[in-house]
XYZ file of C-alpha atoms in Angstrom:
754
model
C -7.235 -27.901 -16.572
C -10.398 -27.061 -14.645
C -12.423 -23.920 -15.277
C -11.263 -22.473 -11.970
C -7.656 -23.274 -12.817
C -7.974 -21.617 -16.212
C -9.436 -18.459 -14.658
C -6.704 -18.412 -12.024
C -4.039 -18.769 -14.703
C -5.520 -15.873 -16.630
C -5.915 -13.385 -13.800
C -3.573 -14.374 -10.953
C -1.017 -11.683 -10.121
C -1.945 -9.615 -13.169
C -2.421 -6.377 -11.255
C -0.555 -6.469 -7.907
C -2.067 -4.177 -5.253
C -4.575 -3.071 -7.916
C -2.596 0.155 -8.240
C -3.483 0.748 -11.870
C -7.056 -0.341 -11.241
C -7.480 2.121 -8.378
C -5.930 4.935 -10.406
C -8.087 4.158 -13.446
C -11.290 4.095 -11.389
C -10.336 7.294 -9.558
C -9.494 9.296 -12.682
C -12.578 7.996 -14.476
C -14.734 9.056 -11.522
C -13.119 12.492 -11.599
C -13.811 12.718 -15.321
C -17.491 11.957 -14.740
C -17.664 14.644 -12.051
C -16.007 17.093 -14.416
C -18.453 16.203 -17.203
C -21.431 16.756 -14.900
C -20.034 20.089 -13.762
C -19.290 21.057 -17.361
C -22.849 20.231 -18.365
C -24.103 22.388 -15.486
C -21.926 25.332 -16.606
C -23.050 24.946 -20.223
C -26.700 24.944 -19.156
C -26.300 27.853 -16.743
C -24.246 30.138 -19.003
C -25.795 28.924 -22.266
C -22.278 28.161 -23.499
C -21.400 26.074 -26.525
C -21.537 22.313 -26.130
C -17.912 21.934 -27.226
C -16.924 22.826 -23.666
C -18.137 19.371 -22.591
C -15.420 17.687 -24.630
C -12.859 20.046 -23.100
C -14.124 19.264 -19.582
C -13.676 15.536 -20.204
C -10.282 15.819 -21.877
C -8.742 18.261 -19.378
C -9.988 16.209 -16.435
C -8.471 13.017 -17.831
C -5.170 14.821 -18.378
C -5.281 16.356 -14.896
C -5.696 12.926 -13.340
C -3.438 10.922 -15.629
C -0.421 13.235 -15.519
C -0.039 13.120 -11.726
C 2.703 10.595 -10.927
C 3.820 11.376 -7.359
C 4.914 8.437 -5.232
C 2.520 8.971 -2.311
C -1.205 9.631 -2.005
C -0.612 12.932 -0.199
C 1.864 13.991 -2.864
C -0.634 13.206 -5.617
C -3.326 15.192 -3.809
C -1.061 18.229 -3.446
C 0.001 18.096 -7.086
C -3.612 17.801 -8.267
C -4.608 20.771 -6.096
C -1.767 22.834 -7.596
C -3.180 22.152 -11.056
C -6.153 24.426 -10.279
C -4.119 27.683 -10.094
C -1.988 26.364 -12.954
C -5.032 26.167 -15.239
C -6.251 29.588 -14.092
C -2.861 31.117 -14.926
C -2.650 29.319 -18.278
C -6.167 30.401 -19.324
C -5.606 34.002 -18.198
C -2.237 34.222 -19.994
C -3.622 32.786 -23.233
C -6.683 35.059 -23.107
C -4.516 38.134 -22.519
C -1.985 37.301 -25.252
C -4.674 36.379 -27.781
C -5.216 40.083 -28.430
C -1.522 40.762 -29.073
C -0.972 38.997 -32.367
C 2.481 37.345 -32.632
C 2.931 37.265 -28.862
C 0.363 34.514 -28.490
C 2.355 32.243 -30.823
C 5.608 33.073 -28.997
C 3.940 32.229 -25.695
C 2.599 29.009 -27.168
C 6.084 27.905 -28.256
C 7.694 28.937 -24.959
C 5.152 27.113 -22.810
C 5.656 23.957 -24.886
C 9.391 24.108 -24.184
C 8.851 24.956 -20.524
C 6.536 21.964 -20.080
C 9.215 19.593 -21.392
C 12.061 21.309 -19.520
C 10.193 21.210 -16.196
C 10.459 17.404 -16.143
C 13.996 17.766 -14.777
C 12.519 18.932 -11.447
C 10.468 15.799 -10.813
C 6.994 14.393 -11.275
C 5.166 17.342 -9.726
C 6.829 19.939 -11.929
C 6.262 17.728 -14.987
C 2.520 17.474 -14.255
C 2.174 21.219 -13.662
C 4.078 22.073 -16.829
C 2.154 19.612 -19.000
C -1.277 20.712 -17.811
C -0.236 24.338 -18.129
C 0.430 23.640 -21.803
C -2.958 21.926 -22.157
C -4.793 24.867 -20.563
C -2.990 27.405 -22.761
C -3.540 25.233 -25.812
C -7.295 24.793 -25.324
C -7.746 28.506 -24.669
C -5.877 29.286 -27.861
C -7.911 26.715 -29.773
C -11.373 27.570 -28.397
C -10.748 31.364 -28.522
C -13.431 32.289 -25.969
C -14.739 35.832 -26.142
C -14.802 38.114 -23.106
C -18.405 37.036 -22.423
C -17.560 33.337 -22.773
C -14.352 33.469 -20.731
C -15.999 32.999 -17.275
C -17.755 29.802 -18.376
C -14.589 28.593 -20.077
C -12.492 29.235 -16.964
C -15.055 27.537 -14.727
C -14.999 24.391 -16.862
C -11.181 24.318 -16.813
C -11.031 24.795 -13.040
C -13.773 22.233 -12.534
C -11.748 19.650 -14.465
C -8.854 19.856 -11.991
C -11.118 20.390 -8.970
C -13.035 17.176 -9.719
C -9.788 15.195 -9.700
C -8.777 16.921 -6.444
C -12.000 15.753 -4.795
C -11.338 12.188 -5.869
C -7.699 12.335 -4.727
C -8.904 13.520 -1.324
C -11.097 10.440 -1.034
C -8.101 8.250 -1.922
C -6.299 9.424 1.216
C -8.414 6.837 3.026
C -6.137 3.815 2.712
C -6.431 0.237 3.936
C -2.834 -0.973 4.253
C -3.706 -4.267 5.944
C -6.235 -5.134 3.292
C -3.723 -4.203 0.581
C -1.100 -6.522 2.060
C -3.650 -9.292 2.456
C -4.522 -8.992 -1.238
C -0.847 -8.960 -2.177
C -0.049 -12.099 -0.212
C -3.084 -13.793 -1.720
C -1.828 -12.760 -5.172
C 1.589 -14.178 -4.314
C 0.046 -17.552 -3.509
C -2.181 -17.471 -6.601
C 0.733 -16.529 -8.847
C 2.854 -19.293 -7.329
C 0.099 -21.841 -7.916
C -0.165 -20.786 -11.561
C 3.604 -20.959 -12.102
C 3.799 -24.423 -10.549
C 0.861 -25.622 -12.610
C 2.396 -24.295 -15.845
C 5.789 -25.820 -15.068
C 4.347 -29.250 -14.325
C 2.040 -29.683 -17.293
C 2.625 -29.365 -21.017
C -0.186 -27.538 -22.818
C -1.543 -29.726 -25.653
C -0.827 -28.424 -29.122
C 1.941 -26.098 -27.999
C 5.656 -26.589 -28.499
C 8.447 -26.489 -25.961
C 9.152 -22.818 -26.698
C 5.511 -21.884 -26.083
C 5.483 -23.711 -22.752
C 8.765 -22.041 -21.757
C 7.320 -18.625 -22.621
C 4.238 -19.395 -20.538
C 6.447 -20.259 -17.555
C 8.522 -17.104 -17.986
C 5.331 -15.055 -18.102
C 4.098 -16.677 -14.888
C 7.421 -15.980 -13.164
C 7.322 -12.353 -14.323
C 3.908 -12.020 -12.673
C 5.474 -13.359 -9.485
C 8.224 -10.741 -9.728
C 5.577 -8.036 -10.129
C 3.908 -9.125 -6.908
C 7.273 -9.088 -5.129
C 7.921 -5.534 -6.297
C 4.407 -4.516 -5.245
C 5.026 -5.844 -1.724
C 8.301 -3.907 -1.613
C 6.379 -0.797 -2.659
C 3.837 -1.474 0.105
C 6.656 -1.634 2.645
C 8.003 1.687 1.398
C 4.610 3.329 1.827
C 3.669 1.860 5.191
C 5.463 0.927 8.409
C 5.348 -2.854 8.411
C 5.271 -3.576 12.152
C 2.325 -1.215 12.659
C 0.087 -3.462 10.590
C 1.466 -7.003 10.931
C 3.177 -8.998 13.664
C 6.575 -9.219 11.955
C 9.196 -6.611 11.222
C 10.154 -4.957 7.974
C 13.217 -7.083 7.204
C 11.500 -10.311 8.244
C 8.581 -9.759 5.869
C 10.936 -8.813 3.037
C 13.044 -11.932 3.613
C 10.067 -14.277 3.838
C 8.624 -12.898 0.602
C 12.016 -13.363 -1.049
C 12.175 -16.954 0.224
C 8.725 -17.710 -1.190
C 9.571 -16.194 -4.573
C 12.916 -17.937 -4.924
C 11.743 -21.321 -3.646
C 8.745 -21.207 -5.986
C 10.934 -20.391 -8.951
C 13.427 -23.156 -8.147
C 10.612 -25.677 -7.807
C 9.182 -24.524 -11.150
C 12.562 -24.791 -12.847
C 13.085 -28.309 -11.549
C 9.599 -29.418 -12.603
C 10.160 -27.968 -16.085
C 13.377 -30.001 -16.435
C 11.919 -33.356 -15.408
C 11.007 -34.267 -18.991
C 14.708 -34.461 -19.882
C 15.620 -36.763 -16.977
C 15.039 -40.435 -16.163
C 11.801 -41.130 -14.329
C 12.291 -41.715 -10.579
C 11.292 -44.961 -8.900
C 7.902 -45.529 -7.297
C 9.084 -44.510 -3.808
C 10.389 -41.181 -5.087
C 7.185 -40.614 -7.053
C 5.159 -41.210 -3.905
C 7.208 -38.638 -1.989
C 6.818 -36.170 -4.852
C 3.043 -36.656 -4.875
C 2.975 -35.941 -1.127
C 4.960 -32.748 -1.661
C 2.685 -31.611 -4.480
C -0.450 -32.262 -2.423
C 0.941 -30.411 0.595
C 1.931 -27.400 -1.472
C -1.423 -27.333 -3.242
C -3.230 -27.171 0.098
C -0.980 -24.408 1.426
C -1.476 -22.289 -1.694
C -5.260 -22.708 -1.553
C -6.782 -19.756 0.327
C -9.965 -21.747 0.923
C -8.168 -24.569 2.747
C -9.124 -25.004 6.412
C -6.489 -24.286 9.050
C -6.228 -27.925 10.148
C -5.516 -28.969 6.557
C -2.826 -26.299 6.258
C -1.245 -27.528 9.505
C -1.289 -31.117 8.268
C 0.278 -30.040 4.965
C 2.983 -28.182 6.872
C 3.775 -31.314 8.888
C 4.089 -33.299 5.651
C 6.507 -30.719 4.232
C 8.612 -30.774 7.415
C 8.792 -34.579 7.255
C 9.846 -34.469 3.596
C 12.558 -31.924 4.361
C 13.889 -34.133 7.139
C 14.062 -37.133 4.794
C 15.694 -35.144 1.995
C 18.324 -33.611 4.268
C 19.547 -37.119 5.050
C 19.553 -38.279 1.448
C 17.931 -36.336 -1.379
C 16.140 -39.082 -3.271
C 14.308 -36.570 -5.468
C 15.345 -32.938 -5.946
C 11.859 -31.868 -6.995
C 10.387 -33.254 -3.766
C 12.911 -31.314 -1.713
C 12.194 -28.064 -3.558
C 8.424 -28.525 -3.334
C 8.697 -29.061 0.411
C 10.854 -25.969 0.835
C 8.387 -23.956 -1.208
C 5.526 -25.208 0.955
C 7.276 -24.148 4.173
C 8.127 -20.728 2.752
C 4.488 -20.068 1.875
C 3.110 -21.471 5.134
C 5.211 -18.938 7.043
C 3.563 -16.122 5.090
C 0.148 -17.623 5.786
C 0.981 -17.543 9.485
C 1.489 -13.768 9.542
C -1.141 -12.006 11.624
C -2.373 -9.066 9.538
C -5.087 -8.168 12.039
C -2.698 -6.455 14.418
C 0.751 -4.917 14.598
C 3.699 -6.159 16.557
C 3.180 -4.961 20.140
C 5.819 -6.954 21.938
C 9.480 -6.468 22.762
C 11.629 -7.764 19.915
C 13.700 -10.816 20.708
C 16.605 -12.291 18.826
C 15.547 -15.035 16.452
C 17.199 -18.354 17.356
C 19.931 -19.444 14.987
C 18.502 -21.523 12.178
C 14.906 -20.437 12.756
C 14.804 -18.646 9.414
C 15.845 -21.804 7.563
C 12.846 -23.214 5.692
C 14.026 -26.728 6.439
C 13.747 -26.455 10.211
C 10.709 -27.737 12.054
C 9.955 -24.586 14.047
C 9.768 -21.077 12.616
C 9.630 -18.538 15.483
C 8.920 -14.972 14.485
C 12.150 -13.221 13.593
C 12.963 -9.904 15.206
C 14.183 -6.855 13.391
C 16.572 -5.087 15.702
C 16.420 -1.357 15.086
C 19.619 -0.003 13.647
C 20.977 3.151 15.283
C 20.631 6.172 13.106
C 23.912 7.517 11.818
C 24.165 11.271 12.296
C 24.495 13.070 9.013
C 27.163 15.674 8.599
C 26.064 19.042 7.358
C 26.714 19.207 3.638
C 29.407 21.596 2.572
C 28.232 24.562 0.571
C 29.524 24.100 -2.969
C 31.242 27.041 -4.629
C 28.998 29.113 -6.848
C 29.615 28.000 -10.428
C 30.701 30.577 -12.928
C 28.362 31.334 -15.776
C 29.742 29.897 -18.986
C 28.471 28.583 -22.297
C 28.106 24.818 -22.283
C 28.322 22.743 -25.451
C 24.840 21.484 -26.254
C 25.970 17.849 -26.228
C 26.542 18.133 -22.483
C 23.124 19.668 -21.801
C 20.602 17.819 -19.723
C 18.255 15.686 -21.894
C 15.262 17.764 -20.782
C 16.968 20.967 -21.942
C 17.732 19.595 -25.401
C 14.249 18.108 -25.700
C 12.699 21.436 -24.662
C 14.369 23.126 -27.633
C 13.286 20.295 -29.926
C 9.708 20.444 -28.620
C 9.455 24.213 -29.145
C 10.627 23.937 -32.738
C 8.363 20.938 -33.337
C 5.347 22.781 -31.901
C 5.990 25.810 -34.109
C 6.422 23.705 -37.255
C 3.417 21.518 -36.429
C 1.247 24.586 -35.942
C 2.175 25.848 -39.391
C 1.812 22.489 -41.134
C -1.396 21.662 -39.270
C -2.928 25.011 -40.193
C -2.004 24.434 -43.837
C -3.786 21.061 -43.721
C -6.850 22.334 -41.850
C -7.383 25.744 -40.294
C -9.954 24.284 -37.873
C -8.141 21.079 -36.792
C -4.486 22.171 -36.733
C -4.289 21.436 -33.012
C -4.164 17.673 -33.623
C -0.748 18.033 -35.256
C 0.525 20.274 -32.448
C -0.808 17.970 -29.755
C 0.902 14.950 -31.323
C 4.195 16.808 -31.755
C 4.058 17.757 -28.076
C 2.933 14.521 -26.423
C 5.539 12.326 -28.124
C 8.166 14.253 -26.131
C 6.389 13.478 -22.845
C 7.701 10.402 -21.080
C 10.701 10.022 -23.399
C 14.324 10.975 -22.790
C 15.989 9.800 -26.009
C 15.383 10.186 -29.710
C 14.736 6.429 -29.970
C 12.109 6.796 -27.261
C 10.508 9.681 -29.164
C 10.473 7.642 -32.363
C 8.851 4.723 -30.521
C 6.182 6.963 -28.972
C 5.475 8.536 -32.361
C 5.094 5.132 -33.969
C 2.759 3.984 -31.224
C 0.769 7.224 -31.414
C 0.140 6.817 -35.142
C -0.548 3.077 -34.929
C -2.876 3.602 -31.972
C -4.751 6.328 -33.846
C -5.337 4.020 -36.814
C -6.530 1.163 -34.601
C -8.617 3.503 -32.443
C -10.410 4.948 -35.462
C -11.380 1.443 -36.552
C -12.583 0.423 -33.091
C -14.360 3.725 -32.486
C -16.226 3.685 -35.801
C -17.282 0.093 -35.216
C -18.473 0.838 -31.673
C -20.509 3.955 -32.524
C -22.026 2.160 -35.508
C -23.236 -0.668 -33.287
C -24.915 1.679 -30.785
C -26.670 3.571 -33.598
C -26.159 6.998 -32.042
C -27.781 6.209 -28.659
C -26.455 8.958 -26.382
C -26.306 6.891 -23.198
C -24.354 4.163 -24.984
C -22.002 6.701 -26.515
C -21.300 8.051 -23.029
C -20.647 4.480 -21.886
C -18.163 4.003 -24.741
C -16.346 7.183 -23.724
C -16.185 6.099 -20.074
C -14.901 2.636 -20.974
C -12.327 4.190 -23.302
C -11.093 6.534 -20.576
C -10.821 3.645 -18.132
C -8.953 1.531 -20.682
C -6.558 4.377 -21.446
C -5.715 4.783 -17.760
C -5.557 1.075 -16.971
C -3.656 -0.216 -20.008
C -1.848 2.978 -21.009
C 0.977 2.582 -18.442
C 1.812 -0.775 -20.012
C 2.227 0.555 -23.546
C 1.597 3.976 -25.077
C -0.027 2.229 -28.048
C -2.949 1.226 -25.806
C -3.353 4.797 -24.570
C -3.521 6.079 -28.154
C -6.092 3.439 -29.118
C -8.425 4.276 -26.252
C -8.110 8.053 -26.467
C -8.938 7.942 -30.191
C -11.929 5.714 -29.460
C -13.092 8.232 -26.854
C -12.772 11.118 -29.311
C -14.762 9.236 -31.956
C -17.616 8.737 -29.484
C -17.467 12.399 -28.404
C -17.607 13.636 -31.973
C -20.551 11.333 -32.606
C -22.350 12.832 -29.603
C -21.645 16.325 -30.943
C -22.970 15.308 -34.366
C -19.817 16.237 -36.295
C -18.459 12.756 -37.006
C -17.892 11.898 -40.674
C -15.295 10.183 -42.837
C -13.444 13.359 -43.774
C -13.018 14.281 -40.106
C -11.445 10.915 -39.293
C -9.184 11.163 -42.317
C -8.135 14.616 -41.163
C -7.449 13.282 -37.668
C -5.108 10.655 -39.073
C -3.284 13.049 -41.423
C -2.783 15.671 -38.696
C -1.547 13.037 -36.254
C 0.875 11.618 -38.802
C 2.158 15.099 -39.630
C 2.734 16.000 -35.981
C 4.485 12.695 -35.293
C 6.731 13.077 -38.341
C 7.674 16.633 -37.416
C 8.432 15.638 -33.818
C 10.643 12.733 -34.896
C 12.513 14.865 -37.439
C 13.173 17.524 -34.800
C 14.404 14.854 -32.375
C 16.800 13.386 -34.945
C 17.962 16.552 -36.742
C 18.039 19.256 -34.047
C 20.484 18.944 -31.127
C 20.332 15.189 -31.638
C 22.404 12.733 -29.607
C 22.678 8.978 -29.951
C 20.292 6.994 -27.771
C 22.770 4.129 -27.607
C 24.758 5.821 -24.851
C 21.644 6.019 -22.660
C 20.874 2.353 -23.195
C 24.479 1.349 -22.503
C 24.460 3.498 -19.376
C 21.421 1.639 -18.023
C 23.082 -1.679 -18.805
C 26.359 -0.609 -17.205
C 24.522 0.503 -14.064
C 22.893 -2.932 -13.836
C 26.138 -4.869 -14.175
C 27.828 -2.506 -11.735
C 25.231 -3.203 -9.032
C 25.395 -6.952 -9.698
C 29.183 -6.895 -9.484
C 28.962 -4.897 -6.256
C 26.639 -7.489 -4.722
C 29.049 -10.312 -5.518
C 32.098 -8.396 -4.359
C 30.423 -7.159 -1.188
C 29.583 -10.708 -0.139
C 33.037 -12.018 -0.992
C 34.908 -9.210 0.767
C 32.671 -9.211 3.833
C 31.171 -5.747 3.351
C 27.660 -7.181 3.745
C 27.381 -8.661 7.205
C 23.656 -8.798 7.936
C 20.439 -9.485 6.077
C 19.268 -5.849 6.058
C 22.313 -4.759 4.061
C 22.061 -7.785 1.794
C 18.373 -7.168 1.073
C 19.058 -3.485 0.349
C 21.851 -4.401 -2.064
C 19.642 -6.952 -3.785
C 16.898 -4.337 -4.146
C 19.363 -2.090 -5.997
C 20.117 -4.935 -8.416
C 16.398 -5.522 -9.063
C 15.740 -1.793 -9.534
C 18.616 -1.486 -12.006
C 17.335 -4.478 -13.965
C 13.839 -2.953 -14.081
C 15.285 0.347 -15.357
C 17.170 -1.509 -18.096
C 14.074 -3.456 -19.160
C 12.000 -0.265 -19.285
C 14.682 1.514 -21.328
C 14.714 -1.271 -23.909
C 10.906 -1.344 -24.033
C 10.716 2.427 -24.549
C 13.037 2.159 -27.578
C 11.571 -1.021 -29.041
C 10.422 0.457 -32.356
C 13.757 2.175 -33.017
C 15.692 -0.965 -32.049
C 13.557 -3.052 -34.385
C 14.511 -0.852 -37.329
C 18.112 0.099 -36.746
C 19.227 -0.967 -33.287
C 22.325 -3.095 -32.671
C 21.293 -6.679 -33.247
C 17.620 -5.898 -33.686
C 14.816 -5.933 -31.151
C 14.877 -9.720 -30.767
C 18.482 -9.653 -29.582
C 17.797 -6.762 -27.226
C 14.762 -8.526 -25.775
C 16.741 -11.726 -25.329
C 19.510 -9.880 -23.515
C 16.968 -8.352 -21.139
C 15.623 -11.856 -20.483
C 19.147 -12.986 -19.635
C 19.584 -10.123 -17.174
C 16.320 -11.244 -15.583
C 17.794 -14.731 -15.147
C 20.913 -13.229 -13.566
C 18.764 -11.109 -11.240
C 16.770 -14.131 -10.110
C 20.053 -15.909 -9.511
C 21.169 -12.947 -7.402
C 17.944 -13.233 -5.382
C 18.611 -16.935 -4.797
C 22.203 -16.144 -3.829
C 21.066 -13.468 -1.364
C 18.563 -15.886 0.155
C 21.254 -18.532 0.569
C 23.715 -16.094 2.124
C 21.109 -14.897 4.627
C 20.546 -18.482 5.676
C 24.307 -19.086 5.826
C 24.696 -16.111 8.159
C 22.179 -17.727 10.519
C 23.546 -21.277 10.284
C 25.947 -22.701 12.846
C 29.531 -22.316 11.644
C 30.459 -24.956 9.056
C 34.143 -24.107 9.038
C 36.256 -22.105 6.639
C 36.062 -24.690 3.845
C 32.474 -23.712 3.066
C 33.179 -19.965 2.906
C 36.367 -20.568 0.924
C 34.475 -22.584 -1.682
C 31.812 -19.916 -2.110
C 34.537 -17.245 -2.293
C 36.279 -19.172 -5.064
C 33.046 -19.417 -7.039
C 32.288 -15.713 -6.598
C 35.821 -14.855 -7.706
C 35.242 -16.962 -10.809
C 32.036 -15.078 -11.714
C 33.016 -11.469 -10.960
C 35.239 -11.244 -14.089
C 32.178 -12.004 -16.234
C 30.382 -8.930 -14.845
C 33.563 -6.892 -15.288
C 33.875 -8.171 -18.862
C 30.326 -7.057 -19.649
C 31.084 -3.563 -18.386
C 34.247 -3.558 -20.513
C 32.242 -4.549 -23.580
C 29.761 -1.756 -22.905
C 32.575 0.743 -22.407
C 34.180 -0.118 -25.722
C 30.830 -0.241 -27.498
C 30.254 3.347 -26.438
C 33.459 4.408 -28.196
C 32.995 4.723 -31.974
C 35.417 2.885 -34.176
C 36.353 0.223 -31.628
C 35.761 -3.320 -32.755
C 34.501 -6.242 -30.678
C 36.777 -7.647 -28.007
C 37.142 -11.005 -26.337
C 36.768 -10.195 -22.643
C 36.761 -13.850 -21.603
C 39.850 -14.908 -23.529
C 41.953 -15.117 -20.372
C 39.280 -17.129 -18.641
C 38.991 -19.501 -21.599
C 42.742 -20.058 -21.690
C 42.653 -21.066 -18.026
C 41.525 -24.451 -16.843
C 38.719 -23.053 -14.701
C 36.128 -25.738 -14.064
C 32.402 -25.097 -14.462
C 30.816 -23.438 -11.429
C 28.535 -26.398 -10.825
C 31.559 -28.685 -10.227
C 32.328 -26.872 -6.968
C 29.366 -28.638 -5.357
C 31.648 -31.607 -4.743
C 33.809 -29.495 -2.441
C 30.929 -28.710 -0.053
C 29.960 -30.828 2.959
C 26.537 -32.461 2.845
C 25.372 -30.584 5.975
C 25.590 -27.120 4.393
C 22.381 -26.647 2.345
C 22.712 -22.850 2.308
C 26.144 -22.996 0.683
C 24.909 -25.584 -1.803
C 22.069 -23.256 -2.751
C 24.541 -20.379 -3.090
C 26.627 -22.351 -5.600
C 23.501 -23.281 -7.589
C 22.543 -19.595 -7.710
C 26.029 -18.548 -8.762
C 25.933 -21.153 -11.548
C 22.777 -19.488 -12.881
C 24.349 -16.028 -12.734
C 27.482 -17.321 -14.474
C 25.410 -18.961 -17.218
C 23.482 -15.750 -17.931
C 26.481 -13.419 -17.789
C 28.563 -15.478 -20.172
C 25.808 -15.532 -22.741
C 25.247 -11.785 -22.459
C 28.970 -11.166 -22.918
C 29.033 -13.523 -25.877
C 26.143 -11.734 -27.593
C 27.489 -8.265 -26.899
C 31.000 -9.043 -28.144
C 29.961 -11.141 -31.139
C 31.280 -14.330 -29.601
C 29.768 -17.779 -29.810
C 31.212 -20.260 -27.352
C 31.489 -23.937 -28.303
C 29.213 -25.961 -26.095
C 30.606 -29.173 -24.705
C 28.418 -31.965 -23.432
C 29.002 -30.769 -19.882
C 28.089 -27.197 -20.798
C 24.881 -28.359 -22.463
C 23.957 -30.183 -19.263
C 24.578 -27.048 -17.210
C 22.547 -24.973 -19.715
C 19.601 -27.308 -19.321
C 19.858 -26.931 -15.564
C 19.772 -23.141 -15.354
C 18.127 -21.863 -18.535
C 14.581 -21.508 -17.218
C 14.137 -17.961 -15.979
């Protein structure tokens, strides 16, 4: 692999739309502004230098806790943090003279910060930063003379982030989409390269994992483009409509994945003859040109003509499946390259000719998105006022239960932390509080606690090594702190362990700048963190505790419900146009993402005591990803079938039969989950009726389709992939292990890459 290819493989599609990068740069810039303002306040008021650390920490929290969906929403939330900090500082300063009341307020604000998460991202950010402001006031204990400088530093921390958020209102939607489409091509090129070449010295499993990783990057880009379409009006910035862009991106993703899967399977099949190899080489060369952003327009046009010619030959007689899929992939990507991002669509929409959306046709006129008439909404009926009654705590909202747990944990951590160190007790309290943020189950709290402790240990090692290398040079210590803040914001959303590593590294550099860093301090940091984490976990498991399994099963059930709905809606004719089909598919992808995130957030707890262990849970999530990709392929095929000339009822009947054969597998999975949620119920055999029948494998239905119906053929291939994944998930969940016949092994080899 060339140097350029290696770099592309490493970085292509890693950070779609650069959302995390932009946020990390913005918050880091706000932190620097806050530090400069804090230094100015310290110099002007002759305040203690410890306020500088508070200015940095509060500013990072003020920027990192804001999670609103839009730029304007994030700006408003950040602006609201200014009066929040003023109120928190004033309340803490007032209560600090009233003995026990200050501790009561401390416990109540900890619970309120957790409970406020039920009202959305804005309330969660306000509540969390309110706790931080109260906490730092309680910890620093400013006197009446020091309070103005203290309040100015706190306000400046949020104000600096507000200034940066204001600058972020200047958006460049066309440039964002251009970057995204370029990332889509780069990610596709990497996936195709990985699927077509075996890496020396690596086994089959390693190569399969590399391909799965490349396809996951491609999925990330697809989701980023969907997010872009939610934030901006598509036809104001490009010359195609919203549904057309969404469909073309779906076509490119699915066709790329199918080409990758076929290339990955070629090692298990007989080598084609020289004529087929020549056609395949032409398809590979054409696709390589189309995916190369530096290719001249005349070369792209020539590559498109080659792909059209290959499609025409393969439609008559498919001499090589890989050639056909490569050509389809090339045409899907060349359509995206033809989008004009320099201007919006300023012409009257026209109906797209039948068949124009098919990637195998020679011409691809721009499709029109006919506006759908708005359905008037009926005024919602006013619900009756509920009567006040005591509710059993097991039916409380998770945020309410966790608020009680967090208050008790904060109180206990304050006492234990003070017993360990009267000057550093706040580390225990902070840990006990933050492990409740971002978690909704006790398994999630345990996982965050584990990552917090592990990250602290790793961060201490990295921080000590870094400050030792710079030999106390102040400018380099500042650079370490800035890099650590950036790393926390950039990598933290991926895994809380990374956030803990970087924030500990930042604190080590700050303490070195303040001249208080020594071995006993770091040991104390670790002990206090461990104590706070242990107290938080014990409170989560022993006080108002509920099983996390029901939450995980609920996410899984929601996924299989949406997948079943997609299949049923197509079969029963409830989905009649591409807009509805794309919306239904988006629900399936969102549900699968929620399930994957739920499993990831509980990974540590699942590894210790979860059903089947973390490996099994991870493998099941991978299987749902395969089913979701199959659903995307199925949706793509059905959209094309809707736009094809009528092929007769035999085609629709065949697809209906296949869908009817698969729906019971999704129903069986929901039945397994329902029984698993009931204690004392043993495993069941949800597919026993299906096994007793003589139902043929899904792939065998291809023989019933006419040769001139490529969309229906693709639909059956996609349904075979969904069926393969669902049956294996059901088998794992119910403790079943199906015997694999020679035919089943052949089907497995055909659909297992995902």
